[in-house]
């Protein structure tokens, strides 16, 4: 697929937020200003060279249809947009919803389908005294989304996860939650060790 970097994504997301066209003021008022003028200009030039943005007569920029096809086209199914996004950066649910411009309810079903097929990993992380679910793409997910370039989206079939895979996923989620908990480290180690022994006894 067409690769985007994290800064490319930020700029194109800004364009979508501004109804497809953005200018210097929009950049200055966004988080992109932290990068400095030089880095922003380099990124804009790179996006323009790849025909992901076009320069307008008034000095503003517009996102092109080529760029929209990556994450914001109705021709691309939601599950594929999620995998493409996570290939660029790991995100929480709010970020996925915000960037893809879709409701969390619309995203959740496909996200769970991807997770159960071992294409996406969910990791609970503590951020500002809250546990946030962070989603990241796995090697199988990268292979699956790359496959669509050759065979198309409609030919990708999702399988029902075997019970063993679901058990592994549940045990791993519990282990991560324990590690992020407020328990004493010795208690954490004891519980994680027991979970590890459970996986061994189940021979999975």
Coordinates of N, CA, C and O in Angstrom, one line a residue, residues 4-131:
X4 N 2.6 6.0 4.5 CA 2.6 7.3 5.1 C 3.3 7.3 6.4 O 3.3 6.3 7.2
X5 N 4.0 8.4 6.7 CA 4.7 8.5 8.0 C 3.7 9.2 9.0 O 2.7 9.6 8.6
X6 N 4.1 9.3 10.2 CA 3.2 9.9 11.2 C 3.0 11.3 11.0 O 1.9 11.8 11.2
X7 N 4.0 12.1 10.5 CA 3.8 13.5 10.2 C 2.9 13.7 9.0 O 2.0 14.5 8.9
X8 N 3.1 12.8 7.9 CA 2.2 12.8 6.8 C 0.8 12.6 7.2 O -0.1 13.4 6.8
X9 N 0.6 11.7 8.1 CA -0.8 11.4 8.6 C -1.4 12.6 9.3 O -2.5 13.0 9.1
X10 N -0.6 13.3 10.2 CA -1.0 14.5 10.9 C -1.5 15.6 9.9 O -2.5 16.2 10.1
X11 N -0.7 15.8 8.9 CA -1.0 16.8 7.9 C -2.3 16.5 7.1 O -3.2 17.4 7.0
X12 N -2.4 15.3 6.7 CA -3.6 14.9 5.9 C -4.8 14.9 6.8 O -5.9 15.2 6.4
X13 N -4.6 14.5 8.1 CA -5.8 14.5 9.0 C -6.2 16.0 9.2 O -7.4 16.3 9.3
X14 N -5.2 16.9 9.3 CA -5.6 18.3 9.4 C -6.4 18.8 8.2 O -7.4 19.5 8.3
X15 N -5.9 18.3 7.0 CA -6.7 18.7 5.8 C -8.1 18.2 5.9 O -9.0 19.0 5.5
X16 N -8.3 17.0 6.3 CA -9.7 16.4 6.4 C -10.5 17.2 7.4 O -11.7 17.5 7.2
X17 N -9.9 17.6 8.5 CA -10.5 18.3 9.6 C -11.0 19.7 9.1 O -12.0 20.2 9.5
X18 N -10.2 20.3 8.1 CA -10.5 21.6 7.6 C -11.3 21.5 6.2 O -11.1 22.3 5.4
X19 N -12.0 20.4 6.1 CA -12.9 20.2 4.9 C -12.0 20.1 3.6 O -12.5 20.5 2.5
X20 N -10.8 19.6 3.7 CA -10.0 19.3 2.5 C -9.0 20.3 2.2 O -8.1 20.0 1.4
X21 N -9.1 21.5 2.7 CA -8.1 22.5 2.4 C -7.6 23.2 3.7 O -8.3 23.5 4.6
X22 N -6.3 23.4 3.7 CA -5.7 24.1 4.9 C -4.6 25.1 4.5 O -4.1 25.0 3.4
X23 N -4.3 26.0 5.4 CA -3.3 27.0 5.0 C -2.3 27.2 6.2 O -2.4 26.4 7.2
X24 N -1.5 28.2 6.1 CA -0.5 28.4 7.1 C -1.0 28.7 8.5 O -0.5 28.2 9.4
X25 N -2.1 29.4 8.5 CA -2.8 29.6 9.8 C -3.2 28.3 10.5 O -3.1 28.2 11.7
X26 N -3.8 27.4 9.7 CA -4.3 26.2 10.2 C -3.1 25.4 10.8 O -3.2 24.7 11.9
X27 N -2.0 25.4 10.1 CA -0.8 24.7 10.6 C -0.3 25.3 11.9 O 0.1 24.6 12.8
X28 N -0.3 26.6 11.9 CA 0.2 27.4 13.1 C -0.6 27.1 14.3 O -0.1 27.0 15.4
X29 N -1.9 26.9 14.1 CA -2.8 26.6 15.2 C -3.0 25.2 15.6 O -3.8 24.8 16.4
X30 N -2.2 24.3 14.9 CA -2.3 22.9 15.2 C -1.1 22.4 15.9 O -0.1 23.2 16.1
X31 N -1.1 21.2 16.3 CA 0.1 20.6 17.1 C 1.3 20.5 16.2 O 2.4 20.2 16.7
X32 N 1.1 20.6 14.9 CA 2.2 20.4 13.9 C 3.3 21.5 14.1 O 4.4 21.4 13.8
X33 N 2.9 22.7 14.7 CA 3.8 23.8 14.9 C 5.0 23.4 15.8 O 6.1 24.0 15.7
X34 N 4.9 22.3 16.5 CA 6.0 21.9 17.4 C 7.2 21.4 16.6 O 8.3 21.3 17.0
X35 N 6.9 21.1 15.3 CA 8.0 20.5 14.4 C 8.9 21.6 13.9 O 10.0 21.3 13.5
X36 N 8.5 22.8 13.9 CA 9.3 23.9 13.3 C 9.0 24.0 11.8 O 8.5 23.1 11.1
X37 N 9.3 25.2 11.3 CA 9.0 25.6 9.9 C 9.7 24.6 8.9 O 9.1 24.2 7.9
X38 N 11.0 24.4 9.1 CA 11.7 23.6 8.2 C 11.2 22.2 8.0 O 11.0 21.7 6.9
X39 N 10.9 21.5 9.1 CA 10.3 20.1 9.0 C 9.0 20.1 8.4 O 8.7 19.2 7.6
X40 N 8.1 21.1 8.7 CA 6.8 21.2 8.1 C 6.9 21.4 6.5 O 6.2 20.7 5.8
X41 N 7.8 22.3 6.1 CA 8.0 22.5 4.7 C 8.5 21.3 4.0 O 8.0 21.0 2.8
X42 N 9.4 20.6 4.6 CA 9.9 19.3 4.0 C 8.8 18.3 3.8 O 8.7 17.6 2.8
X43 N 7.9 18.2 4.8 CA 6.8 17.2 4.8 C 5.8 17.6 3.8 O 5.3 16.8 3.0
X44 N 5.5 18.9 3.7 CA 4.6 19.4 2.6 C 5.1 19.1 1.2 O 4.4 18.7 0.3
X45 N 6.4 19.4 1.0 CA 7.0 19.1 -0.3 C 7.0 17.6 -0.6 O 6.7 17.3 -1.8
X46 N 7.2 16.8 0.4 CA 7.2 15.3 0.1 C 5.8 14.9 -0.2 O 5.6 14.1 -1.2
X47 N 4.8 15.4 0.5 CA 3.4 15.0 0.2 C 3.0 15.5 -1.2 O 2.3 14.8 -1.9
X48 N 3.4 16.7 -1.6 CA 3.1 17.3 -2.9 C 3.8 16.5 -4.0 O 3.2 16.2 -5.0
X49 N 5.0 16.0 -3.8 CA 5.7 15.2 -4.8 C 5.0 13.9 -5.0 O 5.0 13.4 -6.1
X50 N 4.4 13.4 -3.9 CA 3.7 12.1 -4.1 C 2.3 12.2 -4.5 O 1.5 11.3 -4.5
X51 N 1.9 13.5 -4.8 CA 0.6 13.8 -5.2 C -0.5 13.5 -4.2 O -1.6 13.2 -4.5
X52 N -0.2 13.7 -2.9 CA -1.1 13.5 -1.8 C -1.8 14.9 -1.5 O -2.8 14.9 -0.9
X53 N -1.1 16.0 -1.8 CA -1.7 17.3 -1.6 C -1.3 18.1 -2.8 O -0.4 17.8 -3.6
X54 N -2.2 19.1 -3.1 CA -1.9 20.1 -4.2 C -1.8 21.5 -3.7 O -2.5 21.8 -2.7
X55 N -1.0 22.3 -4.3 CA -0.8 23.7 -3.9 C -1.8 24.6 -4.7 O -1.9 24.5 -5.9
X56 N -2.6 25.4 -4.0 CA -3.6 26.3 -4.6 C -3.0 27.6 -4.9 O -1.9 28.0 -4.3
X57 N -3.6 28.4 -5.7 CA -3.1 29.7 -6.1 C -2.9 30.7 -4.9 O -2.1 31.6 -4.9
X58 N -3.8 30.5 -3.9 CA -3.7 31.4 -2.7 C -2.7 31.0 -1.7 O -2.6 31.5 -0.6
X59 N -1.9 29.9 -2.0 CA -0.9 29.4 -1.1 C -1.4 28.4 -0.1 O -0.6 27.8 0.6
X60 N -2.7 28.1 -0.2 CA -3.2 27.0 0.7 C -3.0 25.6 0.0 O -2.5 25.6 -1.2
X61 N -3.2 24.6 0.7 CA -3.1 23.2 0.2 C -4.4 22.4 0.3 O -5.2 22.7 1.2
X62 N -4.6 21.5 -0.7 CA -5.8 20.7 -0.6 C -5.4 19.2 -0.7 O -4.4 18.9 -1.4
X63 N -6.1 18.4 0.0 CA -5.8 16.9 0.0 C -6.3 16.4 -1.4 O -7.4 16.9 -1.9
X64 N -5.6 15.5 -2.0 CA -6.0 15.0 -3.3 C -6.9 13.7 -3.1 O -6.9 13.1 -2.0
X65 N -7.5 13.3 -4.2 CA -8.3 12.1 -4.1 C -7.4 10.9 -3.9 O -7.8 9.9 -3.3
X66 N -6.2 10.9 -4.4 CA -5.2 9.9 -4.2 C -5.0 9.6 -2.7 O -4.9 8.5 -2.2
X67 N -4.8 10.7 -2.0 CA -4.6 10.6 -0.5 C -5.9 10.2 0.2 O -5.8 9.4 1.2
X68 N -7.0 10.7 -0.2 CA -8.3 10.3 0.4 C -8.5 8.8 0.3 O -9.1 8.2 1.2
X69 N -8.0 8.2 -0.8 CA -8.2 6.7 -1.0 C -7.5 5.9 0.1 O -7.9 4.7 0.3
X70 N -6.6 6.4 0.8 CA -5.8 5.6 1.8 C -6.7 5.4 3.0 O -6.8 4.2 3.4
X71 N -7.3 6.4 3.6 CA -8.0 6.2 4.9 C -9.4 6.8 4.9 O -10.1 6.6 5.8
X72 N -9.8 7.6 3.9 CA -11.0 8.3 4.0 C -12.0 8.1 2.8 O -12.9 8.9 2.5
X73 N -11.8 7.0 2.1 CA -12.7 6.7 1.0 C -13.8 5.7 1.3 O -13.5 4.7 2.1
X74 N -14.9 5.9 0.8 CA -16.0 4.9 1.0 C -15.7 3.6 0.3 O -16.4 2.6 0.5
X75 N -14.8 3.6 -0.6 CA -14.4 2.4 -1.4 C -13.6 1.4 -0.6 O -13.4 0.3 -0.9
X76 N -13.1 1.9 0.6 CA -12.2 1.1 1.4 C -13.0 0.7 2.7 O -13.5 1.5 3.4
X77 N -13.1 -0.6 3.0 CA -13.9 -1.1 4.1 C -13.2 -0.6 5.4 O -12.0 -0.4 5.5
X78 N -14.0 -0.5 6.5 CA -13.5 0.0 7.8 C -12.4 -0.8 8.3 O -11.4 -0.3 8.8
X79 N -12.5 -2.1 8.2 CA -11.4 -3.0 8.8 C -10.1 -2.7 8.1 O -9.0 -2.7 8.7
X80 N -10.1 -2.4 6.8 CA -8.9 -2.1 6.0 C -8.3 -0.8 6.4 O -7.1 -0.6 6.5
X81 N -9.2 0.2 6.6 CA -8.8 1.5 7.1 C -8.1 1.4 8.4 O -7.0 2.1 8.7
X82 N -8.6 0.6 9.3 CA -8.0 0.4 10.7 C -6.6 -0.2 10.5 O -5.7 0.3 11.2
X83 N -6.5 -1.2 9.7 CA -5.2 -1.8 9.5 C -4.2 -0.9 8.9 O -3.0 -0.8 9.3
X84 N -4.6 -0.1 7.9 CA -3.7 0.9 7.3 C -3.3 2.0 8.3 O -2.1 2.4 8.3
X85 N -4.2 2.4 9.1 CA -3.9 3.4 10.1 C -2.9 2.8 11.2 O -1.9 3.5 11.5
X86 N -3.2 1.6 11.7 CA -2.3 1.1 12.7 C -0.9 0.7 12.1 O 0.0 0.5 12.9
X87 N -0.9 0.6 10.8 CA 0.4 0.3 10.2 C 1.3 1.6 10.3 O 2.5 1.5 10.2
X88 N 0.6 2.7 10.4 CA 1.4 4.0 10.5 C 1.7 4.3 12.0 O 2.8 4.7 12.3
X89 N 0.7 4.1 12.9 CA 1.0 4.3 14.3 C 0.0 3.6 15.1 O -1.2 3.3 14.7
X90 N 0.4 3.2 16.3 CA -0.6 2.6 17.3 C -1.5 3.6 17.8 O -1.1 4.8 18.0
X91 N -2.7 3.3 18.1 CA -3.7 4.3 18.5 C -4.7 3.7 19.5 O -4.9 2.5 19.6
X92 N -5.3 4.6 20.3 CA -6.4 4.2 21.1 C -7.7 4.4 20.3 O -7.7 4.9 19.2
X93 N -8.8 3.9 20.9 CA -10.1 4.0 20.2 C -10.5 5.4 19.8 O -10.9 5.6 18.6
X94 N -10.3 6.3 20.7 CA -10.6 7.7 20.4 C -9.8 8.2 19.2 O -10.4 8.9 18.3
X95 N -8.6 7.9 19.1 CA -7.7 8.4 18.0 C -8.2 7.7 16.7 O -8.2 8.4 15.7
X96 N -8.5 6.4 16.7 CA -8.9 5.7 15.5 C -10.2 6.4 15.0 O -10.3 6.7 13.8
X97 N -11.1 6.6 15.9 CA -12.4 7.2 15.6 C -12.2 8.6 15.0 O -12.8 9.0 14.0
X98 N -11.3 9.4 15.6 CA -11.1 10.8 15.2 C -10.4 10.9 13.8 O -10.8 11.6 13.0
X99 N -9.4 10.1 13.7 CA -8.6 10.1 12.4 C -9.5 9.6 11.2 O -9.5 10.1 10.1
X100 N -10.2 8.5 11.5 CA -10.9 7.9 10.4 C -12.3 8.5 10.2 O -13.0 8.2 9.2
X101 N -12.6 9.5 11.1 CA -13.9 10.2 11.0 C -15.1 9.3 11.0 O -16.0 9.4 10.1
X102 N -15.1 8.4 11.9 CA -16.1 7.4 12.1 C -16.5 7.2 13.5 O -15.6 7.5 14.4
X103 N -17.7 6.8 13.8 CA -18.1 6.7 15.2 C -17.4 5.5 15.9 O -17.0 4.5 15.1
X104 N -17.2 5.5 17.2 CA -16.6 4.4 17.9 C -17.4 3.1 17.7 O -16.9 2.0 17.6
X105 N -18.8 3.2 17.7 CA -19.6 2.1 17.5 C -19.4 1.4 16.1 O -19.4 0.2 15.9
X106 N -19.2 2.3 15.1 CA -18.9 1.8 13.7 C -17.6 1.1 13.7 O -17.5 0.1 12.9
X107 N -16.6 1.5 14.4 CA -15.3 0.9 14.4 C -15.2 -0.3 15.2 O -14.5 -1.3 14.9
X108 N -15.9 -0.4 16.4 CA -15.6 -1.4 17.4 C -15.8 -2.8 16.8 O -15.0 -3.7 17.1
X109 N -16.9 -3.1 16.1 CA -17.1 -4.4 15.6 C -16.0 -4.9 14.7 O -15.5 -6.0 14.9
X110 N -15.5 -4.1 13.8 CA -14.4 -4.5 12.9 C -13.1 -4.6 13.7 O -12.3 -5.5 13.4
X111 N -12.9 -3.7 14.7 CA -11.7 -3.8 15.5 C -11.6 -5.1 16.3 O -10.6 -5.7 16.4
X112 N -12.8 -5.5 16.8 CA -12.8 -6.8 17.6 C -12.6 -8.0 16.6 O -11.9 -8.9 17.0
X113 N -13.1 -7.9 15.4 CA -12.9 -8.9 14.4 C -11.4 -9.1 14.1 O -10.9 -10.2 14.0
X114 N -10.8 -7.9 13.9 CA -9.3 -7.9 13.6 C -8.5 -8.5 14.8 O -7.6 -9.2 14.6
X115 N -8.9 -8.1 16.0 CA -8.2 -8.6 17.2 C -8.4 -10.1 17.4 O -7.4 -10.8 17.6
X116 N -9.6 -10.6 17.2 CA -9.8 -12.0 17.4 C -9.1 -12.9 16.3 O -8.9 -14.1 16.5
X117 N -8.9 -12.3 15.1 CA -8.2 -13.0 14.1 C -6.6 -12.8 14.2 O -5.9 -13.2 13.3
X118 N -6.2 -12.2 15.3 CA -4.8 -12.0 15.6 C -4.1 -11.1 14.6 O -2.9 -11.2 14.3
X119 N -4.9 -10.1 14.0 CA -4.3 -9.1 13.1 C -3.9 -7.8 13.9 O -3.1 -7.1 13.5
X120 N -4.6 -7.7 15.0 CA -4.4 -6.5 15.9 C -4.2 -6.9 17.3 O -4.9 -7.9 17.8
X121 N -3.4 -6.3 18.1 CA -3.2 -6.6 19.5 C -3.6 -5.4 20.3 O -3.3 -4.2 20.0
X122 N -4.4 -5.7 21.3 CA -4.8 -4.6 22.3 C -4.0 -4.7 23.5 O -3.9 -5.8 24.2
X123 N -3.4 -3.6 23.9 CA -2.6 -3.6 25.1 C -3.1 -2.5 26.1 O -3.0 -1.3 25.7
X124 N -3.5 -2.8 27.3 CA -3.9 -1.8 28.2 C -2.7 -1.0 28.7 O -1.7 -1.6 29.1
X125 N -2.7 0.3 28.7 CA -1.6 1.1 29.1 C -2.1 2.2 30.1 O -3.2 2.7 29.9
X126 N -1.3 2.5 31.1 CA -1.7 3.5 32.0 C -1.3 4.9 31.5 O -0.2 5.1 31.2
X127 N -2.3 5.8 31.4 CA -2.0 7.2 31.0 C -2.8 8.1 31.9 O -4.0 8.1 31.9
X128 N -2.0 8.9 32.6 CA -2.6 9.9 33.5 C -3.6 9.3 34.5 O -4.8 9.7 34.5
X129 N -3.2 8.2 35.1 CA -4.1 7.5 36.1 C -5.3 6.8 35.5 O -6.2 6.4 36.2
X130 N -5.3 6.6 34.2 CA -6.3 5.9 33.5 C -5.8 4.8 32.7 O -4.6 4.8 32.2
X131 N -6.5 3.7 32.6 CA -6.1 2.6 31.8 C -6.7 2.8 30.4 O -7.9 2.8 30.2

